[in-house]
Amino acid sequence: MIGLVDCNNFYVSCERVFQPRLEGRPVGVMSNNDGCVIARSSELKALGVAMGTPAFELQAWRDQGYIQLLSSNYELYGDMSARVRNVLEEFSAGVEPYSIDEMFVHFDGFDHAGIEALARTLHRRVRQFTGIPVCVGVAPTHTLGKLANRAAKKRPEYAGVCVMQADSTATRHILAGTAVSDVWGIGQRLAEKLALQNIHTAWDLRHSDPHAMRRRFSVTLERTVRELQGTPCLELNDEHRPRDRIMTSRSFGRLTGELGDLQDAIRQHAQRSAEKLRQQESQARAVLVFLKTNRHRTDLPQYAPSVVVELPEPSDDTRPILAAARQGLEAIYRRGYRFMKAGVMLLDLVDTNRQQLSLLDTPERAEQRERDHHLMATLDALNDRMGKGTVRLGVPRQNAAWQLRCAHRSPRWTTQWQELRRVKA
């Protein structure tokens, strides 16, 4: 059996843990640059505020104190997600993070009564130890687990915990009351095509022919059908598997055409990408740099260039990656455009431990490579101990246009405490 633990209104719940005054109030969390609402409390949903609502449309309510809008605080959310996972790992060795607020938990070796008791224990303990409310859905497969969690969240009779068997009356009732578009992996377009096959609910999809679904649609839909029937077919991506490419990018706080602003942004993104590269013990052979103007600003000229710069040799050293990124920016930068986004992507990654060295390598070059490795390791260790960005190459200008707007961000409570503890140690 597989359980899905889903944190309720996660971003808002994280803020409420450290700001109890927000309990019971309509609260929303905004996207980067305080652009639109990306997370809502149940009270804000009840007011009819939809996901993605532009923040400026809610300005009057915020000024009157009727609602509270906060800037996104991903360091805090990541730390709280790790705390939730730590609690779950005390009860199960098989915890698979699916997203920052959803984690699959394996319930192996329990009978039905034991699973029910363990699910309710998790529901209670996560709230007790982290302050984050969760719902728990348990079923034989990942897809059924998603539906069980949905029932636990939306149906009061389950009180936050739903254990679903593959062939039970309760399972049939849940599937029959679930639109096919609400099944994990079924988008609106696919749901419309399934409707033409007289498949409208999850129960209808469960009773379709898996082979026919594969022929008419895809192997992915066949697996979904089998999962609904109780046969496990899905394996989540291993979170520790190295990524094939690494990208760091972000929208600017305001449009800018200044080369200095773009250089600062590209430098920061390149350094962050190099850190990620070293974390997964990979090296890059090439660096892609891109810029974007705002395509919605039809009154401004549009320009969205990109360029790939090949590195002399595979590397995870920040310095050659920065040099390549700088070279790429110089190649694509043009005056007269106001950019809204810049980014760096590291391409053609190879395993550091399997790097193919040149036959012409000299002992001096090998020694230099070892010194470079120790330098980068020291830089990463300092940033890990003292806080991200403490040691970096180049000093960015303050209040630059590329920096994010975050006028309503709460303090990074847990991160600050952790850094203070490390410094004192």
Short mmCIF file of C-alpha atoms in Angstrom, two decimals:
data_model
loop_
_atom_site.label_atom_id
_atom_site.label_comp_id
_atom_site.label_asym_id
_atom_site.label_seq_id
_atom_site.Cartn_x
_atom_site.Cartn_y
_atom_site.Cartn_z
CA MET A 1 0.00 0.00 0.00
CA ILE A 2 1.13 3.53 -0.81
CA GLY A 3 0.17 6.64 1.12
CA LEU A 4 0.19 10.19 -0.15
CA VAL A 5 0.73 12.87 2.49
CA ASP A 6 -0.33 16.26 1.14
CA CYS A 7 0.21 19.46 3.14
CA ASN A 8 -2.86 21.67 3.19
CA ASN A 9 -2.40 25.18 1.73
CA PHE A 10 1.30 24.57 2.30
CA TYR A 11 2.81 28.02 1.72
CA VAL A 12 0.15 29.70 3.84
CA SER A 13 0.46 27.03 6.54
CA CYS A 14 4.22 27.62 6.75
CA GLU A 15 3.64 31.34 7.30
CA ARG A 16 1.01 30.64 9.96
CA VAL A 17 3.36 28.39 11.96
CA PHE A 18 5.48 31.43 12.79
CA GLN A 19 2.73 34.06 12.63
CA PRO A 20 -0.27 32.71 14.58
CA ARG A 21 -2.06 36.03 14.03
CA LEU A 22 -2.73 34.84 10.48
CA GLU A 23 -4.88 31.93 11.67
CA GLY A 24 -8.47 32.30 10.50
CA ARG A 25 -7.65 35.27 8.25
CA PRO A 26 -7.73 35.35 4.44
CA VAL A 27 -4.08 34.92 3.46
CA GLY A 28 -2.40 34.62 0.07
CA VAL A 29 1.18 34.10 -1.03
CA MET A 30 2.36 35.90 -4.15
CA SER A 31 4.63 34.75 -6.95
CA ASN A 32 8.10 36.08 -7.69
CA ASN A 33 8.11 39.87 -7.97
CA ASP A 34 4.79 39.96 -6.04
CA GLY A 35 2.97 39.46 -9.31
CA CYS A 36 -0.02 37.19 -8.68
CA VAL A 37 -1.49 34.88 -6.05
CA ILE A 38 -0.03 31.36 -6.13
CA ALA A 39 -1.25 30.03 -2.77
CA ARG A 40 -4.48 30.74 -0.88
CA SER A 41 -5.88 29.97 2.51
CA SER A 42 -9.35 28.45 2.64
CA GLU A 43 -10.65 31.82 3.85
CA LEU A 44 -9.22 33.57 0.77
CA LYS A 45 -10.70 30.91 -1.50
CA ALA A 46 -14.08 31.48 0.13
CA LEU A 47 -13.89 35.13 -0.95
CA GLY A 48 -13.73 33.99 -4.56
CA VAL A 49 -10.06 34.84 -5.13
CA ALA A 50 -8.88 32.53 -7.90
CA MET A 51 -5.42 31.08 -8.32
CA GLY A 52 -3.30 33.44 -10.41
CA THR A 53 -5.25 36.57 -9.54
CA PRO A 54 -2.99 39.61 -10.13
CA ALA A 55 -1.97 41.16 -6.82
CA PHE A 56 -2.88 44.69 -7.93
CA GLU A 57 -6.52 43.63 -8.24
CA LEU A 58 -6.53 42.88 -4.50
CA GLN A 59 -4.73 46.06 -3.47
CA ALA A 60 -7.84 47.72 -2.04
CA TRP A 61 -8.63 44.77 0.22
CA ARG A 62 -5.03 44.58 1.36
CA ASP A 63 -4.88 48.32 2.14
CA GLN A 64 -8.02 47.98 4.26
CA GLY A 65 -6.49 45.06 6.17
CA TYR A 66 -9.24 42.77 4.95
CA ILE A 67 -6.76 40.27 3.52
CA GLN A 68 -3.06 39.57 4.00
CA LEU A 69 -0.76 39.07 1.00
CA LEU A 70 2.81 37.87 1.57
CA SER A 71 5.81 37.60 -0.73
CA SER A 72 7.00 34.06 -1.46
CA ASN A 73 9.65 32.75 0.94
CA TYR A 74 11.02 29.57 -0.63
CA GLU A 75 13.85 29.11 1.87
CA LEU A 76 11.26 28.85 4.63
CA TYR A 77 9.01 26.52 2.62
CA GLY A 78 11.91 24.24 1.71
CA ASP A 79 12.99 24.00 5.34
CA MET A 80 9.46 23.18 6.51
CA SER A 81 9.10 20.57 3.76
CA ALA A 82 12.27 18.90 5.05
CA ARG A 83 10.81 18.90 8.57
CA VAL A 84 7.64 17.19 7.35
CA ARG A 85 9.74 14.58 5.58
CA ASN A 86 11.80 13.96 8.73
CA VAL A 87 8.62 13.17 10.66
CA LEU A 88 7.42 10.76 7.96
CA GLU A 89 10.77 8.96 7.86
CA GLU A 90 10.42 8.13 11.54
CA PHE A 91 7.52 5.84 10.56
CA SER A 92 8.55 4.57 7.11
CA ALA A 93 11.85 3.94 5.35
CA GLY A 94 10.17 4.45 1.96
CA VAL A 95 9.41 8.17 1.58
CA GLU A 96 9.27 9.50 -2.00
CA PRO A 97 8.99 13.30 -2.30
CA TYR A 98 6.75 14.18 -5.23
CA SER A 99 6.74 17.94 -4.75
CA ILE A 100 7.54 20.42 -2.01
CA ASP A 101 4.18 19.72 -0.31
CA GLU A 102 3.43 16.11 -1.38
CA MET A 103 5.22 12.91 -0.37
CA PHE A 104 4.44 9.28 -1.04
CA VAL A 105 4.96 6.91 1.89
CA HIS A 106 5.19 3.12 1.59
CA PHE A 107 3.03 1.16 4.05
CA ASP A 108 4.59 -2.30 3.79
CA GLY A 109 3.84 -5.17 6.14
CA PHE A 110 0.62 -3.81 7.68
CA ASP A 111 -2.90 -5.21 7.58
CA HIS A 112 -5.87 -2.94 6.91
CA ALA A 113 -6.35 -2.01 10.57
CA GLY A 114 -2.65 -1.31 11.01
CA ILE A 115 -2.56 0.89 7.92
CA GLU A 116 -5.55 2.89 9.12
CA ALA A 117 -3.94 3.41 12.52
CA LEU A 118 -0.58 4.41 11.02
CA ALA A 119 -2.21 6.84 8.59
CA ARG A 120 -4.03 8.57 11.41
CA THR A 121 -0.82 8.67 13.45
CA LEU A 122 0.96 10.42 10.58
CA HIS A 123 -1.94 12.83 10.20
CA ARG A 124 -1.65 13.76 13.86
CA ARG A 125 2.13 13.70 14.30
CA VAL A 126 3.02 15.93 11.34
CA ARG A 127 0.68 18.61 12.70
CA GLN A 128 2.01 18.12 16.23
CA PHE A 129 5.72 18.31 15.37
CA THR A 130 5.70 20.84 12.50
CA GLY A 131 2.47 22.78 12.81
CA ILE A 132 1.58 21.89 9.20
CA PRO A 133 -1.91 20.37 8.63
CA VAL A 134 -1.93 17.43 6.22
CA CYS A 135 -4.31 14.96 4.61
CA VAL A 136 -3.38 11.31 4.11
CA GLY A 137 -4.65 9.05 1.35
CA VAL A 138 -3.64 5.37 1.21
CA ALA A 139 -4.26 2.93 -1.66
CA PRO A 140 -2.56 0.09 -3.58
CA THR A 141 -1.17 2.38 -6.32
CA HIS A 142 0.11 5.94 -6.75
CA THR A 143 -2.89 6.98 -8.87
CA LEU A 144 -5.42 5.57 -6.41
CA GLY A 145 -3.40 7.16 -3.60
CA LYS A 146 -3.88 10.55 -5.27
CA LEU A 147 -7.63 10.00 -5.41
CA ALA A 148 -7.70 8.77 -1.81
CA ASN A 149 -5.90 11.91 -0.71
CA ARG A 150 -8.37 14.03 -2.70
CA ALA A 151 -11.24 12.34 -0.90
CA ALA A 152 -9.54 12.84 2.48
CA LYS A 153 -9.22 16.55 1.72
CA LYS A 154 -12.63 17.24 0.20
CA ARG A 155 -14.97 14.84 2.05
CA PRO A 156 -15.56 15.69 5.73
CA GLU A 157 -16.54 12.12 6.62
CA TYR A 158 -12.93 10.99 6.21
CA ALA A 159 -11.58 13.60 8.66
CA GLY A 160 -8.34 14.00 6.72
CA VAL A 161 -7.51 10.28 6.31
CA CYS A 162 -8.81 7.93 3.60
CA VAL A 163 -7.65 4.33 3.17
CA MET A 164 -8.84 2.99 -0.18
CA GLN A 165 -8.87 -0.69 -1.15
CA ALA A 166 -8.73 -1.66 -4.83
CA ASP A 167 -12.15 -3.35 -4.85
CA SER A 168 -14.46 -1.92 -2.24
CA THR A 169 -17.80 -0.16 -2.20
CA ALA A 170 -16.14 3.01 -0.89
CA THR A 171 -13.61 2.94 -3.73
CA ARG A 172 -16.38 2.60 -6.32
CA HIS A 173 -18.25 5.50 -4.74
CA ILE A 174 -15.14 7.72 -4.82
CA LEU A 175 -14.22 6.84 -8.40
CA ALA A 176 -17.78 7.25 -9.65
CA GLY A 177 -17.91 10.71 -8.11
CA THR A 178 -14.59 11.84 -9.60
CA ALA A 179 -14.51 13.44 -13.04
CA VAL A 180 -11.97 11.83 -15.36
CA SER A 181 -10.23 15.20 -15.68
CA ASP A 182 -9.43 15.01 -11.95
CA VAL A 183 -7.47 11.77 -12.35
CA TRP A 184 -3.71 12.20 -11.98
CA GLY A 185 -2.17 12.73 -15.42
CA ILE A 186 -5.44 13.35 -17.29
CA GLY A 187 -5.49 16.84 -18.78
CA GLN A 188 -8.51 18.71 -20.09
CA ARG A 189 -7.83 17.88 -23.75
CA LEU A 190 -7.47 14.18 -23.03
CA ALA A 191 -10.62 14.29 -20.89
CA GLU A 192 -12.53 15.74 -23.86
CA LYS A 193 -11.29 12.93 -26.11
CA LEU A 194 -12.25 10.34 -23.49
CA ALA A 195 -15.72 11.87 -23.26
CA LEU A 196 -16.18 10.99 -26.94
CA GLN A 197 -15.55 7.37 -25.86
CA ASN A 198 -18.28 7.76 -23.22
CA ILE A 199 -15.69 7.87 -20.43
CA HIS A 200 -16.67 10.64 -18.02
CA THR A 201 -15.60 9.47 -14.56
CA ALA A 202 -12.65 7.70 -12.98
CA TRP A 203 -14.89 4.66 -12.60
CA ASP A 204 -15.60 4.65 -16.35
CA LEU A 205 -11.87 4.85 -17.06
CA ARG A 206 -11.13 2.01 -14.65
CA HIS A 207 -13.48 -0.26 -16.60
CA SER A 208 -12.06 0.58 -20.01
CA ASP A 209 -9.84 -1.86 -21.90
CA PRO A 210 -6.17 -1.03 -21.12
CA HIS A 211 -4.99 -2.40 -24.47
CA ALA A 212 -7.53 -0.31 -26.34
CA MET A 213 -6.46 2.80 -24.41
CA ARG A 214 -2.89 2.12 -25.44
CA ARG A 215 -3.78 1.72 -29.10
CA ARG A 216 -6.02 4.79 -29.25
CA PHE A 217 -4.04 7.08 -26.96
CA SER A 218 -0.75 6.11 -25.31
CA VAL A 219 1.05 3.67 -23.05
CA THR A 220 0.81 6.30 -20.31
CA LEU A 221 -2.99 6.11 -20.34
CA GLU A 222 -2.84 2.32 -20.30
CA ARG A 223 -0.76 2.52 -17.12
CA THR A 224 -3.27 4.93 -15.58
CA VAL A 225 -6.10 2.47 -16.28
CA ARG A 226 -4.18 -0.38 -14.70
CA GLU A 227 -3.32 1.78 -11.69
CA LEU A 228 -7.01 2.56 -11.23
CA GLN A 229 -7.64 -1.19 -11.31
CA GLY A 230 -5.15 -1.67 -8.48
CA THR A 231 -2.04 -2.79 -10.40
CA PRO A 232 1.07 -0.67 -9.64
CA CYS A 233 2.63 0.58 -12.88
CA LEU A 234 4.25 3.89 -12.02
CA GLU A 235 7.69 4.55 -10.62
CA LEU A 236 8.49 8.07 -9.47
CA ASN A 237 11.72 9.63 -10.62
CA ASP A 238 14.59 9.02 -8.24
CA GLU A 239 15.26 12.37 -6.58
CA HIS A 240 18.95 11.45 -6.36
CA ARG A 241 19.32 10.70 -10.08
CA PRO A 242 21.56 13.32 -11.68
CA ARG A 243 19.76 15.76 -13.94
CA ASP A 244 20.61 15.88 -17.63
CA ARG A 245 20.81 19.67 -17.59
CA ILE A 246 20.76 22.39 -14.99
CA MET A 247 19.03 25.74 -15.45
CA THR A 248 18.83 28.79 -13.22
CA SER A 249 16.71 31.75 -14.28
CA ARG A 250 14.37 34.31 -12.82
CA SER A 251 12.23 37.22 -13.90
CA PHE A 252 13.51 40.68 -13.01
CA GLY A 253 11.95 43.02 -10.49
CA ARG A 254 11.51 45.53 -13.32
CA LEU A 255 12.42 45.75 -16.99
CA THR A 256 15.99 46.75 -17.72
CA GLY A 257 18.25 47.25 -20.68
CA GLU A 258 21.38 48.08 -18.69
CA LEU A 259 24.29 45.78 -19.45
CA GLY A 260 25.48 46.00 -15.83
CA ASP A 261 22.16 44.68 -14.55
CA LEU A 262 22.24 41.78 -16.99
CA GLN A 263 25.84 40.96 -16.09
CA ASP A 264 24.93 40.83 -12.39
CA ALA A 265 21.97 38.54 -13.08
CA ILE A 266 23.90 36.19 -15.36
CA ARG A 267 26.79 36.05 -12.89
CA GLN A 268 24.47 35.06 -10.05
CA HIS A 269 22.66 32.44 -12.14
CA ALA A 270 25.92 30.95 -13.39
CA GLN A 271 27.30 30.65 -9.86
CA ARG A 272 24.12 29.02 -8.59
CA SER A 273 24.10 26.58 -11.52
CA ALA A 274 27.72 25.64 -10.81
CA GLU A 275 26.83 24.93 -7.17
CA LYS A 276 24.01 22.61 -8.28
CA LEU A 277 26.40 20.94 -10.69
CA ARG A 278 28.87 20.13 -7.93
CA GLN A 279 26.12 18.94 -5.62
CA GLN A 280 25.18 16.18 -8.05
CA GLU A 281 28.85 15.45 -8.84
CA SER A 282 28.62 16.33 -12.52
CA GLN A 283 30.56 18.46 -14.96
CA ALA A 284 29.29 20.52 -17.89
CA ARG A 285 30.65 20.68 -21.40
CA ALA A 286 28.69 23.76 -22.49
CA VAL A 287 26.86 26.81 -21.14
CA LEU A 288 23.68 28.27 -22.62
CA VAL A 289 22.80 31.92 -21.91
CA PHE A 290 19.46 33.47 -22.80
CA LEU A 291 17.58 36.76 -22.45
CA LYS A 292 13.88 37.53 -22.84
CA THR A 293 11.88 40.68 -23.30
CA ASN A 294 8.26 40.88 -22.17
CA ARG A 295 6.18 39.55 -25.07
CA HIS A 296 3.05 40.98 -23.51
CA ARG A 297 4.43 44.50 -23.86
CA THR A 298 3.53 44.98 -27.51
CA ASP A 299 4.55 48.62 -27.24
CA LEU A 300 8.19 47.58 -26.81
CA PRO A 301 10.56 45.92 -29.31
CA GLN A 302 10.89 42.18 -28.81
CA TYR A 303 14.12 40.18 -28.63
CA ALA A 304 14.69 36.73 -27.12
CA PRO A 305 18.22 35.58 -28.00
CA SER A 306 20.20 32.61 -26.74
CA VAL A 307 23.66 31.24 -27.37
CA VAL A 308 25.63 28.13 -26.41
CA VAL A 309 29.29 28.52 -25.43
CA GLU A 310 31.38 25.36 -25.33
CA LEU A 311 33.80 24.95 -22.45
CA PRO A 312 37.44 24.06 -23.22
CA GLU A 313 36.97 20.88 -21.17
CA PRO A 314 34.24 19.47 -18.93
CA SER A 315 34.21 21.45 -15.68
CA ASP A 316 32.32 22.10 -12.45
CA ASP A 317 34.54 25.07 -11.58
CA THR A 318 32.59 28.30 -11.20
CA ARG A 319 35.28 30.39 -12.88
CA PRO A 320 35.28 28.89 -16.40
CA ILE A 321 31.50 28.63 -16.25
CA LEU A 322 31.32 32.34 -15.38
CA ALA A 323 33.72 33.18 -18.20
CA ALA A 324 31.60 31.26 -20.70
CA ALA A 325 28.40 32.89 -19.43
CA ARG A 326 29.97 36.32 -19.72
CA GLN A 327 31.12 35.54 -23.26
CA GLY A 328 27.62 34.40 -24.18
CA LEU A 329 26.01 37.54 -22.79
CA GLU A 330 28.40 39.76 -24.72
CA ALA A 331 27.50 37.89 -27.91
CA ILE A 332 23.73 38.30 -27.61
CA TYR A 333 23.33 41.64 -25.83
CA ARG A 334 21.84 44.45 -27.92
CA ARG A 335 21.07 47.99 -26.85
CA GLY A 336 17.56 49.35 -27.20
CA TYR A 337 15.73 46.42 -25.61
CA ARG A 338 14.26 46.15 -22.12
CA PHE A 339 14.59 42.65 -20.76
CA MET A 340 12.40 40.93 -18.19
CA LYS A 341 14.30 37.67 -17.71
CA ALA A 342 17.75 36.12 -18.03
CA GLY A 343 19.03 32.64 -17.41
CA VAL A 344 21.89 30.18 -17.58
CA MET A 345 21.65 26.49 -18.50
CA LEU A 346 24.48 23.97 -18.16
CA LEU A 347 24.40 21.37 -20.93
CA ASP A 348 25.92 18.03 -21.89
CA LEU A 349 26.60 16.93 -18.32
CA VAL A 350 28.97 14.10 -17.47
CA ASP A 351 29.70 12.24 -14.24
CA THR A 352 32.69 13.77 -12.45
CA ASN A 353 33.90 10.34 -11.35
CA ARG A 354 33.90 9.07 -14.94
CA GLN A 355 35.52 12.04 -16.60
CA GLN A 356 37.73 11.10 -19.53
CA LEU A 357 41.10 12.80 -19.17
CA SER A 358 43.40 13.81 -21.99
CA LEU A 359 46.41 11.68 -22.94
CA LEU A 360 48.36 14.94 -23.04
CA ASP A 361 47.65 15.72 -19.39
CA THR A 362 50.72 16.78 -17.42
CA PRO A 363 51.39 16.31 -13.70
CA GLU A 364 51.22 20.10 -13.32
CA ARG A 365 47.74 20.19 -14.88
CA ALA A 366 46.55 17.35 -12.65
CA GLU A 367 47.87 19.18 -9.59
CA GLN A 368 46.14 22.39 -10.68
CA ARG A 369 42.89 20.49 -11.19
CA GLU A 370 43.15 19.14 -7.64
CA ARG A 371 43.72 22.65 -6.25
CA ASP A 372 40.72 23.95 -8.20
CA HIS A 373 38.60 21.13 -6.76
CA HIS A 374 39.61 22.00 -3.19
CA LEU A 375 38.91 25.70 -3.82
CA MET A 376 35.36 25.01 -5.01
CA ALA A 377 34.77 22.58 -2.13
CA THR A 378 35.89 25.26 0.34
CA LEU A 379 33.61 27.84 -1.27
CA ASP A 380 30.63 25.47 -1.07
CA ALA A 381 31.42 24.57 2.54
CA LEU A 382 31.56 28.23 3.57
CA ASN A 383 28.26 29.01 1.87
CA ASP A 384 26.67 25.95 3.46
CA ARG A 385 27.88 26.97 6.91
CA MET A 386 27.43 30.74 6.72
CA GLY A 387 24.45 31.01 4.39
CA LYS A 388 23.88 30.92 0.66
CA GLY A 389 25.72 33.65 -1.24
CA THR A 390 28.08 34.56 1.60
CA VAL A 391 31.11 33.87 -0.60
CA ARG A 392 30.70 34.65 -4.30
CA LEU A 393 32.62 35.91 -7.27
CA GLY A 394 31.80 39.54 -8.01
CA VAL A 395 29.79 42.01 -5.96
CA PRO A 396 26.28 42.76 -7.31
CA ARG A 397 24.93 46.26 -7.18
CA GLN A 398 22.31 46.99 -4.56
CA ASN A 399 18.68 47.54 -5.58
CA ALA A 400 19.46 46.53 -9.16
CA ALA A 401 16.55 46.11 -11.58
CA TRP A 402 17.13 42.35 -11.92
CA GLN A 403 16.58 41.74 -8.20
CA LEU A 404 13.17 40.43 -7.22
CA ARG A 405 10.41 42.51 -5.72
CA CYS A 406 9.51 41.02 -2.35
CA ALA A 407 8.17 43.88 -0.27
CA HIS A 408 5.98 41.63 1.89
CA ARG A 409 8.30 38.70 2.63
CA SER A 410 8.27 37.29 6.13
CA PRO A 411 11.61 36.62 7.85
CA ARG A 412 13.34 33.37 6.91
CA TRP A 413 12.61 32.06 10.35
CA THR A 414 14.01 28.52 10.34
CA THR A 415 16.86 29.28 7.95
CA GLN A 416 18.06 32.22 10.05
CA TRP A 417 17.91 30.11 13.20
CA GLN A 418 19.86 27.32 11.55
CA GLU A 419 22.55 29.69 10.28
CA LEU A 420 22.87 31.32 13.71
CA ARG A 421 23.25 27.91 15.31
CA ARG A 422 25.97 26.96 12.83
CA VAL A 423 27.89 30.20 13.42
CA LYS A 424 27.80 29.73 17.18
CA ALA A 425 28.99 26.15 16.79
#
